[in-house]
PDB file of C-alpha atoms in Angstrom:
ATOM      1  CA  UNK A   1     106.812  56.228 183.893  1.00 49.00           C
ATOM      2  CA  UNK A   2     106.044  59.910 184.198  1.00 63.00           C
ATOM      3  CA  UNK A   3     102.457  60.815 185.084  1.00 66.00           C
ATOM      4  CA  UNK A   4     100.567  62.891 182.546  1.00 70.00           C
ATOM      5  CA  UNK A   5      98.949  66.088 183.714  1.00 78.00           C
ATOM      6  CA  UNK A   6      95.780  67.378 182.151  1.00 89.00           C
ATOM      7  CA  UNK A   7      94.025  70.652 182.639  1.00 91.00           C
ATOM      8  CA  UNK A   8      90.398  70.476 183.736  1.00 93.00           C
ATOM      9  CA  UNK A   9      89.076  71.402 180.293  1.00 96.00           C
ATOM     10  CA  UNK A  10      91.459  68.982 178.577  1.00 96.00           C
ATOM     11  CA  UNK A  11      90.085  66.233 180.809  1.00 96.00           C
ATOM     12  CA  UNK A  12      86.495  67.172 179.933  1.00 96.00           C
ATOM     13  CA  UNK A  13      87.303  67.186 176.209  1.00 97.00           C
ATOM     14  CA  UNK A  14      89.065  63.812 176.359  1.00 97.00           C
ATOM     15  CA  UNK A  15      86.238  62.233 178.352  1.00 97.00           C
ATOM     16  CA  UNK A  16      83.753  63.609 175.835  1.00 97.00           C
ATOM     17  CA  UNK A  17      85.737  62.183 172.914  1.00 98.00           C
ATOM     18  CA  UNK A  18      85.724  58.812 174.687  1.00 97.00           C
ATOM     19  CA  UNK A  19      81.954  59.039 175.294  1.00 96.00           C
ATOM     20  CA  UNK A  20      81.217  59.917 171.663  1.00 96.00           C
ATOM     21  CA  UNK A  21      83.503  57.154 170.400  1.00 93.00           C
ATOM     22  CA  UNK A  22      83.318  57.072 166.579  1.00 89.00           C
ATOM     23  CA  UNK A  23      81.239  60.285 166.366  1.00 92.00           C
ATOM     24  CA  UNK A  24      83.706  62.649 168.075  1.00 94.00           C
ATOM     25  CA  UNK A  25      84.456  65.697 165.966  1.00 93.00           C
ATOM     26  CA  UNK A  26      84.579  69.379 166.872  1.00 92.00           C
ATOM     27  CA  UNK A  27      80.859  70.140 166.690  1.00 92.00           C
ATOM     28  CA  UNK A  28      79.656  66.989 168.466  1.00 95.00           C
ATOM     29  CA  UNK A  29      82.280  67.386 171.193  1.00 97.00           C
ATOM     30  CA  UNK A  30      81.214  71.009 171.738  1.00 97.00           C
ATOM     31  CA  UNK A  31      77.524  70.083 171.862  1.00 96.00           C
ATOM     32  CA  UNK A  32      78.094  67.142 174.221  1.00 97.00           C
ATOM     33  CA  UNK A  33      80.161  69.239 176.629  1.00 97.00           C
ATOM     34  CA  UNK A  34      77.461  71.904 176.711  1.00 97.00           C
ATOM     35  CA  UNK A  35      74.729  69.309 177.221  1.00 96.00           C
ATOM     36  CA  UNK A  36      76.523  67.309 179.932  1.00 95.00           C
ATOM     37  CA  UNK A  37      78.006  70.215 181.877  1.00 94.00           C
ATOM     38  CA  UNK A  38      75.553  73.045 181.257  1.00 94.00           C
ATOM     39  CA  UNK A  39      78.641  75.074 180.427  1.00 91.00           C
ATOM     40  CA  UNK A  40      78.717  77.229 177.309  1.00 94.00           C
ATOM     41  CA  UNK A  41      81.916  76.592 175.354  1.00 95.00           C
ATOM     42  CA  UNK A  42      83.114  78.022 172.086  1.00 93.00           C
ATOM     43  CA  UNK A  43      83.807  75.769 169.145  1.00 93.00           C
ATOM     44  CA  UNK A  44      87.216  77.402 168.668  1.00 94.00           C
ATOM     45  CA  UNK A  45      88.155  76.598 172.268  1.00 96.00           C
ATOM     46  CA  UNK A  46      87.218  72.951 171.772  1.00 97.00           C
ATOM     47  CA  UNK A  47      88.984  72.812 168.401  1.00 96.00           C
ATOM     48  CA  UNK A  48      92.197  74.267 169.861  1.00 96.00           C
ATOM     49  CA  UNK A  49      92.053  71.805 172.764  1.00 97.00           C
ATOM     50  CA  UNK A  50      91.503  68.850 170.418  1.00 97.00           C
ATOM     51  CA  UNK A  51      94.555  69.885 168.395  1.00 97.00           C
ATOM     52  CA  UNK A  52      96.684  70.352 171.530  1.00 96.00           C
ATOM     53  CA  UNK A  53      95.668  66.924 172.862  1.00 97.00           C
ATOM     54  CA  UNK A  54      96.538  65.369 169.509  1.00 97.00           C
ATOM     55  CA  UNK A  55      99.962  67.063 169.584  1.00 96.00           C
ATOM     56  CA  UNK A  56     100.502  65.609 173.073  1.00 95.00           C
ATOM     57  CA  UNK A  57      99.675  62.143 171.714  1.00 96.00           C
ATOM     58  CA  UNK A  58      96.493  61.722 173.787  1.00 97.00           C
ATOM     59  CA  UNK A  59      94.183  61.834 170.759  1.00 97.00           C
ATOM     60  CA  UNK A  60      94.499  60.781 167.146  1.00 97.00           C
ATOM     61  CA  UNK A  61      92.374  62.048 164.290  1.00 96.00           C
ATOM     62  CA  UNK A  62      91.213  60.809 160.925  1.00 94.00           C
ATOM     63  CA  UNK A  63      89.355  62.547 158.142  1.00 91.00           C
ATOM     64  CA  UNK A  64      85.807  61.411 157.386  1.00 83.00           C
ATOM     65  CA  UNK A  65      84.053  61.675 154.070  1.00 76.00           C
ATOM     66  CA  UNK A  66      82.704  64.911 152.646  1.00 69.00           C
ATOM     67  CA  UNK A  67      79.062  65.653 153.418  1.00 70.00           C
ATOM     68  CA  UNK A  68      76.545  67.857 151.628  1.00 67.00           C
ATOM     69  CA  UNK A  69      75.403  69.355 154.951  1.00 68.00           C
ATOM     70  CA  UNK A  70      78.903  70.763 155.423  1.00 61.00           C
ATOM     71  CA  UNK A  71      79.163  72.134 151.890  1.00 65.00           C
ATOM     72  CA  UNK A  72      81.343  69.236 150.804  1.00 69.00           C
ATOM     73  CA  UNK A  73      83.853  69.673 153.633  1.00 77.00           C
ATOM     74  CA  UNK A  74      85.168  66.671 155.514  1.00 81.00           C
ATOM     75  CA  UNK A  75      84.933  66.122 159.274  1.00 88.00           C
ATOM     76  CA  UNK A  76      88.003  65.395 161.412  1.00 92.00           C
ATOM     77  CA  UNK A  77      87.089  62.603 163.843  1.00 95.00           C
ATOM     78  CA  UNK A  78      89.050  62.087 167.070  1.00 97.00           C
ATOM     79  CA  UNK A  79      89.697  59.017 169.214  1.00 97.00           C
ATOM     80  CA  UNK A  80      91.560  58.568 172.476  1.00 97.00           C
ATOM     81  CA  UNK A  81      94.951  56.848 172.167  1.00 97.00           C
ATOM     82  CA  UNK A  82      96.481  54.379 174.626  1.00 96.00           C
ATOM     83  CA  UNK A  83      98.502  57.270 176.105  1.00 95.00           C
ATOM     84  CA  UNK A  84      95.271  59.257 176.422  1.00 96.00           C
ATOM     85  CA  UNK A  85      93.504  56.410 178.219  1.00 96.00           C
ATOM     86  CA  UNK A  86      96.436  56.143 180.617  1.00 95.00           C
ATOM     87  CA  UNK A  87      96.360  59.892 181.245  1.00 95.00           C
ATOM     88  CA  UNK A  88      92.631  59.719 182.021  1.00 95.00           C
ATOM     89  CA  UNK A  89      93.145  56.785 184.397  1.00 94.00           C
ATOM     90  CA  UNK A  90      95.970  58.688 186.136  1.00 93.00           C
ATOM     91  CA  UNK A  91      93.807  61.789 186.559  1.00 93.00           C
ATOM     92  CA  UNK A  92      90.924  59.686 187.894  1.00 93.00           C
ATOM     93  CA  UNK A  93      93.232  57.968 190.383  1.00 92.00           C
ATOM     94  CA  UNK A  94      94.609  61.271 191.678  1.00 90.00           C
ATOM     95  CA  UNK A  95      91.104  62.711 192.043  1.00 89.00           C
ATOM     96  CA  UNK A  96      89.870  59.613 193.881  1.00 92.00           C
ATOM     97  CA  UNK A  97      92.873  59.731 196.234  1.00 92.00           C
ATOM     98  CA  UNK A  98      92.257  63.393 196.979  1.00 90.00           C
ATOM     99  CA  UNK A  99      88.528  62.896 197.573  1.00 87.00           C
ATOM    100  CA  UNK A 100      89.115  59.896 199.827  1.00 88.00           C
ATOM    101  CA  UNK A 101      91.640  61.913 201.859  1.00 89.00           C
ATOM    102  CA  UNK A 102      89.111  64.605 202.751  1.00 84.00           C
ATOM    103  CA  UNK A 103      88.054  64.575 206.390  1.00 85.00           C
ATOM    104  CA  UNK A 104      84.327  63.692 206.503  1.00 79.00           C
ATOM    105  CA  UNK A 105      83.337  66.960 208.164  1.00 79.00           C
ATOM    106  CA  UNK A 106      84.944  69.091 205.438  1.00 78.00           C
ATOM    107  CA  UNK A 107      81.998  68.976 203.063  1.00 74.00           C
ATOM    108  CA  UNK A 108      79.164  68.614 205.556  1.00 75.00           C
ATOM    109  CA  UNK A 109      76.568  71.331 205.439  1.00 61.00           C
ATOM    110  CA  UNK A 110      76.310  73.468 208.525  1.00 57.00           C
ATOM    111  CA  UNK A 111      72.793  73.301 209.925  1.00 57.00           C
ATOM    112  CA  UNK A 112      71.407  75.126 212.807  1.00 49.00           C
TER     113      UNK A 112
END
């Protein structure tokens, strides 16, 4: 089977959706990424990435109920699909293989 390739930000978004589980929607994903990475990200960037990952079959979404805090609008919740979990495992495996292939001296700090 062909290995899935994810961009770095796609990987971060998918991992965040997996972490948030049933509470993963655009705002919570954006907030969690900012909190965990210290990286400022725009909601529109996250929203576009969520849609792209759903189109690729790595995420699936469902509409939640309307809430007063959102002016009666519904939230779109995301979950990782089986294909998405496989893609994340593949990415993790590649990263682990690359890290384990580094010569030990490569990342040592030079002191002196």
